Coordinates of C-alpha atoms in Angstrom, one line a residue:
Chain A
M1 CA 123.4 45.2 81.1
K2 CA 119.5 44.9 82.2
F3 CA 120.7 46.6 85.5
R4 CA 121.8 49.9 83.5
V5 CA 118.9 50.0 81.8
I6 CA 116.7 49.7 84.6
I7 CA 118.9 52.8 86.9
G8 CA 119.1 54.6 83.2
I9 CA 114.5 54.3 83.4
C10 CA 114.8 55.3 87.4
G11 CA 117.0 58.2 86.4
I12 CA 115.1 59.6 84.0
L13 CA 112.2 59.0 86.0
A14 CA 113.5 61.0 88.5
I15 CA 114.5 64.0 86.5
V16 CA 110.7 64.2 84.6
F17 CA 109.1 64.0 88.2
I18 CA 111.8 66.7 89.6
I19 CA 110.8 68.7 86.9
S20 CA 107.6 68.3 87.0
C21 CA 107.0 69.5 90.6
Q22 CA 109.0 72.5 89.9
D23 CA 107.0 73.2 87.3
E24 CA 103.5 72.9 89.5
Q25 CA 105.2 75.1 91.9
S26 CA 106.2 77.7 89.1
I27 CA 102.9 77.6 87.6
D28 CA 101.2 78.2 90.8
F29 CA 103.5 81.2 91.4
K30 CA 102.7 82.7 88.1
R31 CA 99.1 82.0 88.6
Y32 CA 99.0 83.9 92.5
Y33 CA 101.3 86.4 90.8
G34 CA 98.9 86.9 88.4
E35 CA 95.8 87.0 90.5
G36 CA 97.7 89.2 93.2
S37 CA 97.8 91.8 90.5
Q38 CA 94.4 92.2 90.0
V39 CA 93.8 92.4 94.0
Y40 CA 96.7 94.9 94.4
Q41 CA 95.2 97.1 91.7
T42 CA 92.2 97.2 93.0
H43 CA 92.9 97.5 96.7
C44 CA 96.4 98.4 97.7
Q45 CA 97.2 101.1 94.4
N46 CA 95.2 103.5 95.4
C47 CA 97.6 104.5 98.2
H48 CA 100.5 102.8 97.5
G49 CA 101.1 103.5 94.2
S50 CA 101.3 101.7 90.9
K51 CA 104.9 101.1 91.7
G52 CA 104.7 100.6 95.3
E53 CA 106.4 104.0 95.7
G54 CA 104.1 104.9 98.7
L55 CA 103.5 109.1 99.4
A56 CA 105.6 111.1 100.5
S57 CA 105.9 110.7 104.3
L58 CA 102.5 110.0 104.3
I59 CA 102.0 106.3 102.9
P60 CA 105.6 103.7 103.3
P61 CA 106.8 102.7 100.1
L62 CA 106.5 99.0 99.3
T63 CA 109.9 98.7 98.1
H64 CA 111.2 96.8 101.4
V65 CA 109.1 94.2 102.6
A66 CA 112.4 92.4 103.9
D67 CA 112.3 94.6 106.7
L68 CA 108.9 93.6 107.9
K69 CA 109.5 90.9 110.4
K70 CA 107.7 87.7 111.9
G71 CA 104.2 87.6 114.0
K72 CA 101.8 91.2 113.6
T73 CA 103.9 92.9 111.3
S74 CA 104.6 90.3 108.8
L75 CA 103.2 91.4 105.4
P76 CA 100.3 88.7 105.5
C77 CA 99.1 90.3 108.7
I78 CA 99.3 93.9 108.1
V79 CA 97.4 93.2 104.4
Q80 CA 94.3 91.3 106.5
F81 CA 94.6 93.4 109.7
G82 CA 95.6 96.7 108.8
L83 CA 98.1 98.7 111.2
Q84 CA 98.6 101.6 113.2
G85 CA 100.9 103.7 114.6
K86 CA 104.5 104.1 113.6
I87 CA 106.7 101.7 111.0
T88 CA 110.3 102.1 109.9
V89 CA 110.6 101.5 106.6
A90 CA 113.6 102.3 104.9
G91 CA 115.0 103.8 107.8
K92 CA 112.1 106.3 107.2
Q93 CA 109.3 106.7 109.9
F94 CA 106.0 106.6 108.9
E95 CA 103.0 107.0 111.1
G96 CA 99.3 106.7 110.6
N97 CA 96.7 104.5 109.8
M98 CA 95.9 101.5 107.5
P99 CA 92.7 100.1 107.7
P100 CA 92.2 96.3 107.5
S101 CA 91.0 94.6 104.8
D102 CA 88.1 92.5 103.9
L103 CA 90.0 90.0 101.2
T104 CA 90.0 86.3 101.7
P105 CA 93.0 84.1 102.8
I106 CA 93.5 83.4 99.2
E107 CA 93.2 86.4 97.9
V108 CA 95.8 87.8 101.2
A109 CA 98.4 85.1 99.3
Q110 CA 97.8 86.4 96.2
V111 CA 98.9 89.7 96.9
V112 CA 101.8 88.9 99.4
I113 CA 103.2 86.8 96.7
Y114 CA 102.9 90.0 93.9
V115 CA 104.2 92.4 96.5
S116 CA 107.2 90.0 97.7
N117 CA 108.2 89.3 93.9
S118 CA 107.6 92.9 92.9
F119 CA 108.8 96.7 93.3
G120 CA 112.6 95.3 93.6
N121 CA 111.3 92.6 96.4
Q122 CA 112.4 89.2 95.5
H123 CA 110.9 86.8 98.1
G124 CA 110.0 83.7 95.9
F125 CA 106.6 81.5 96.3
M126 CA 104.8 81.1 99.9
S127 CA 101.9 78.9 99.5
E128 CA 98.2 79.1 101.0
D129 CA 99.1 77.1 103.8
E130 CA 102.0 79.1 104.9
V131 CA 99.7 82.5 104.3
D132 CA 97.1 80.4 106.6
K133 CA 99.8 80.0 109.5
A134 CA 101.6 83.4 109.0
L135 CA 97.9 84.6 109.3
G136 CA 97.2 82.6 113.1
S137 CA 100.2 83.8 114.5
C138 CA 98.8 87.7 114.0
R139 CA 97.6 88.2 117.0
Chain B
M1 CA 107.4 120.6 41.4
R2 CA 110.0 121.8 44.0
S3 CA 108.5 124.9 44.6
L4 CA 104.9 123.6 44.8
N5 CA 106.5 121.6 47.9
K6 CA 108.0 124.5 49.6
V7 CA 104.3 126.0 49.2
I8 CA 102.6 123.4 50.5
I9 CA 105.1 123.1 53.8
A10 CA 105.0 126.8 54.1
L11 CA 101.4 126.2 54.7
L12 CA 101.5 123.5 56.5
L13 CA 103.4 125.2 59.1
F14 CA 101.5 128.2 59.1
A15 CA 98.7 126.3 59.9
A16 CA 100.3 124.0 62.8
C17 CA 101.3 128.2 64.4
K18 CA 97.9 129.0 63.8
S19 CA 96.0 126.2 65.8
N20 CA 98.8 126.4 68.4
N21 CA 98.2 129.7 69.3
K22 CA 94.4 130.0 68.8
K23 CA 93.9 127.7 71.9
T24 CA 91.7 129.4 74.8
L25 CA 89.8 127.3 77.9
P26 CA 86.2 127.3 77.8
I27 CA 84.6 129.3 80.8
Y28 CA 82.0 127.4 83.0
G29 CA 78.8 128.0 85.0
S30 CA 75.7 130.1 83.8
R31 CA 76.1 133.1 82.4
Q32 CA 73.9 136.4 82.5
A33 CA 73.8 139.1 80.0
V34 CA 73.4 142.2 81.3
T35 CA 72.8 145.8 79.8
K36 CA 74.0 149.0 81.5
T37 CA 74.5 152.7 80.6
V38 CA 78.6 153.6 79.8
N39 CA 79.2 157.4 78.9
G40 CA 75.3 157.7 77.8
Q41 CA 75.5 154.4 75.4
Q42 CA 74.1 151.3 76.1
V43 CA 76.2 148.5 76.7
T44 CA 75.9 144.5 77.0
D45 CA 78.2 142.7 78.5
T46 CA 78.2 139.2 79.7
V47 CA 78.4 138.5 82.9
Y48 CA 80.0 135.0 84.2
Q49 CA 79.4 132.8 87.0
T50 CA 82.4 133.6 89.4
I51 CA 83.8 132.0 92.8
P52 CA 81.7 133.5 96.2
D53 CA 84.4 135.6 98.4
F54 CA 85.4 133.4 100.9
T55 CA 87.8 133.5 103.5
F56 CA 89.0 130.3 105.5
V57 CA 92.0 129.2 107.8
N58 CA 94.9 127.6 106.0
Q59 CA 98.0 125.3 107.4
Y60 CA 100.0 127.7 109.3
G61 CA 96.8 129.1 111.1
D62 CA 96.2 131.8 109.0
S63 CA 93.0 133.4 108.0
T64 CA 93.1 133.5 104.0
G65 CA 90.8 133.5 101.1
T66 CA 89.5 135.0 98.4
K67 CA 91.4 138.5 99.3
N68 CA 94.8 136.9 99.1
L69 CA 94.0 135.4 95.6
K70 CA 93.3 138.1 93.4
K71 CA 96.3 138.3 91.5
D72 CA 96.3 134.4 91.4
I73 CA 95.4 131.0 88.9
Y74 CA 94.5 128.4 91.3
V75 CA 93.7 124.9 91.3
A76 CA 91.2 123.6 93.8
D77 CA 90.3 120.1 95.4
F78 CA 88.4 118.6 98.2
F79 CA 89.8 116.1 100.5
F80 CA 90.4 114.5 104.0
T81 CA 93.4 113.5 106.0
S82 CA 91.9 110.1 106.7
C83 CA 91.0 109.6 103.4
P84 CA 91.7 106.1 102.7
S85 CA 90.1 105.8 99.2
I86 CA 91.1 108.0 95.8
C87 CA 92.6 110.8 97.8
P88 CA 96.2 109.3 97.7
V89 CA 96.2 109.2 94.4
M90 CA 94.9 113.1 93.7
Q91 CA 97.7 114.0 96.3
R92 CA 100.2 112.3 94.5
N93 CA 99.2 113.7 91.0
M94 CA 98.6 117.0 92.7
L95 CA 101.9 117.0 93.9
N96 CA 103.2 116.9 90.3
V97 CA 101.1 120.5 89.6
Y98 CA 103.1 121.5 93.1
T99 CA 106.1 120.7 92.0
A100 CA 105.6 122.3 88.3
F101 CA 104.6 125.6 89.7
K102 CA 105.8 125.9 93.1
D103 CA 108.0 128.8 92.2
T104 CA 105.5 130.5 90.3
A105 CA 104.2 133.8 92.0
D106 CA 100.8 133.9 91.0
V107 CA 99.4 130.1 90.7
K108 CA 98.4 128.5 93.7
I109 CA 96.6 125.4 95.2
L110 CA 93.7 125.1 97.5
S111 CA 92.6 122.0 99.1
F112 CA 89.6 121.9 100.9
T113 CA 89.2 119.9 103.6
I114 CA 85.4 118.2 104.2
D115 CA 86.1 117.1 107.3
P116 CA 86.8 120.1 109.5
R117 CA 86.1 118.2 112.5
H118 CA 89.0 115.8 112.6
D119 CA 91.2 118.1 109.8
T120 CA 92.0 120.9 112.5
V121 CA 95.1 123.5 111.6
P122 CA 97.5 121.1 113.3
V123 CA 96.2 117.7 111.5
L124 CA 96.5 120.1 108.0
K125 CA 100.1 121.3 109.1
K126 CA 100.9 118.0 110.2
Y127 CA 100.0 116.6 106.8
A128 CA 101.5 119.2 104.3
D129 CA 104.5 118.3 106.4
K130 CA 104.3 115.2 105.3
L131 CA 103.3 115.6 101.4
G132 CA 106.9 117.6 101.6
V133 CA 104.5 120.9 101.0
T134 CA 106.5 123.9 101.9
G135 CA 105.6 127.8 101.3
N136 CA 102.2 129.4 100.6
S137 CA 101.8 127.9 97.0
W138 CA 99.6 125.2 98.5
W139 CA 97.4 126.0 101.3
F140 CA 95.0 123.3 102.5
L141 CA 92.0 125.0 104.2
L142 CA 89.8 124.5 106.9
G143 CA 86.2 126.5 106.4
D144 CA 82.7 126.1 108.0
K145 CA 81.2 122.9 106.9
D146 CA 78.1 124.0 105.4
K147 CA 80.0 126.7 103.3
V148 CA 82.6 124.5 101.9
Y149 CA 79.8 121.7 100.6
D150 CA 77.9 124.7 99.0
M151 CA 80.3 126.3 97.6
A152 CA 81.8 122.5 96.6
A153 CA 78.2 122.1 94.6
K154 CA 77.4 125.5 93.7
N155 CA 80.1 126.8 92.8
F156 CA 83.2 124.5 91.9
L157 CA 80.7 121.8 90.7
V158 CA 82.2 119.0 92.2
A159 CA 79.5 116.4 94.7
V160 CA 81.1 116.4 98.2
S161 CA 78.6 114.3 100.8
Q162 CA 79.1 112.7 104.2
D163 CA 78.0 108.9 103.9
S164 CA 78.6 106.4 106.7
T165 CA 78.9 104.0 104.9
A166 CA 81.2 105.0 102.2
A167 CA 84.9 104.5 103.2
G168 CA 86.2 107.0 105.7
G169 CA 82.7 108.4 106.0
Y170 CA 82.5 110.8 103.1
I171 CA 81.9 110.8 99.3
H172 CA 83.7 113.2 96.6
Q173 CA 84.4 113.4 93.4
G174 CA 88.5 113.2 92.4
Y175 CA 88.2 116.6 90.4
F176 CA 90.5 119.5 90.2
V177 CA 89.2 122.5 89.3
L178 CA 90.9 125.1 87.5
V179 CA 90.1 129.1 88.6
D180 CA 91.4 131.9 86.2
K181 CA 92.1 135.4 88.0
Q182 CA 88.7 136.9 87.7
K183 CA 87.3 133.6 89.7
R184 CA 85.5 132.1 87.1
V185 CA 85.7 128.4 86.6
R186 CA 87.9 127.5 83.1
G187 CA 88.4 123.7 83.7
A188 CA 87.9 120.6 85.1
Y189 CA 89.8 117.4 85.4
D190 CA 89.8 114.0 86.9
G191 CA 92.8 113.8 89.7
T192 CA 93.0 110.0 89.4
D193 CA 94.0 110.3 86.0
M194 CA 97.7 111.2 85.3
K195 CA 96.9 112.2 81.5
Q196 CA 93.9 114.6 82.7
V197 CA 96.1 116.0 85.1
N198 CA 98.9 116.6 82.6
Q199 CA 96.7 118.5 80.7
L200 CA 95.5 120.8 83.7
I201 CA 99.5 121.2 83.7
D202 CA 99.3 122.8 80.2
D203 CA 95.8 124.4 80.6
I204 CA 97.5 126.5 83.4
K205 CA 100.4 127.7 81.1
T206 CA 97.6 128.7 79.0
L207 CA 96.0 130.3 81.1
K208 CA 98.7 132.9 82.4
A209 CA 99.4 133.3 79.0
E210 CA 96.2 135.0 78.5
P211 CA 95.9 138.7 78.0
A212 CA 93.8 140.2 81.1
T213 CA 91.2 141.8 80.1
N214 CA 87.7 142.2 81.5

């Protein structure tokens, strides 16, 4: 009987832990996403549009960020360092010059989370550490 | 009582029609009263400020300007192809104006580059192609820099300047300026504001319906 009670209590504790951990991440996600939307409006929206639609064949849309590879052309790297030359997005080729940004790593993380979970993208959470790591392998 | 209602409704309808039909656009710029003698009689007329004659080169490399715009209403804006700040918003909104009037013979769009050193004819052509602009209803114009800046400030009443500290190297206002067939400025709209651009589209229709006097 005592044994069962202990197992029961442990089980309940485990569930509480899991829920609270998940909550922390989803709270982080919401916080990053909200802040990221502000960063997007200030730094990205003029060119890429309020719906991430881009501009004709001049500026690529942000609706297919899954296409972006690792390394130099990963989303955090493009946000931080800009992009020169050609890129193919959704089967369409774009050529031009995106200027580098003066965003802080936390702002890069926020806007990356916003973009990669908006405009039809669903990539979930990426922590500031992960963004830092991606930024370290840009060049 | 019922007949009274009818009268009120009729009055309201009449008032609604009247206010819709009466809309005319203001005429901007300085004006002068000029007195001249016509058929032996003194006649005083108002002379409005007009856009001076210009001849520039468009994205097709054709020399063009006011001599080709005598029968046209046009919308003017100032931009440069490498502009990182407000231009994409302006051109996104201007595309709506283009789409609304591209098949209308007497409505044109003129985008003057303020960076003539970089924006050569091939650069402008490539830009137009990428925007999806074809035909002759939207010209991207390359002209003498001093003349363009002077016209922007004095005639189109838009501030433009070169500034190495600004993003892209230039500062300019995002106004769309509406010019009538008599070369007079009839409206200025914030090209970064979709609501004002929709107003511009409405005003072009109003201006088209204006009887051709003067």
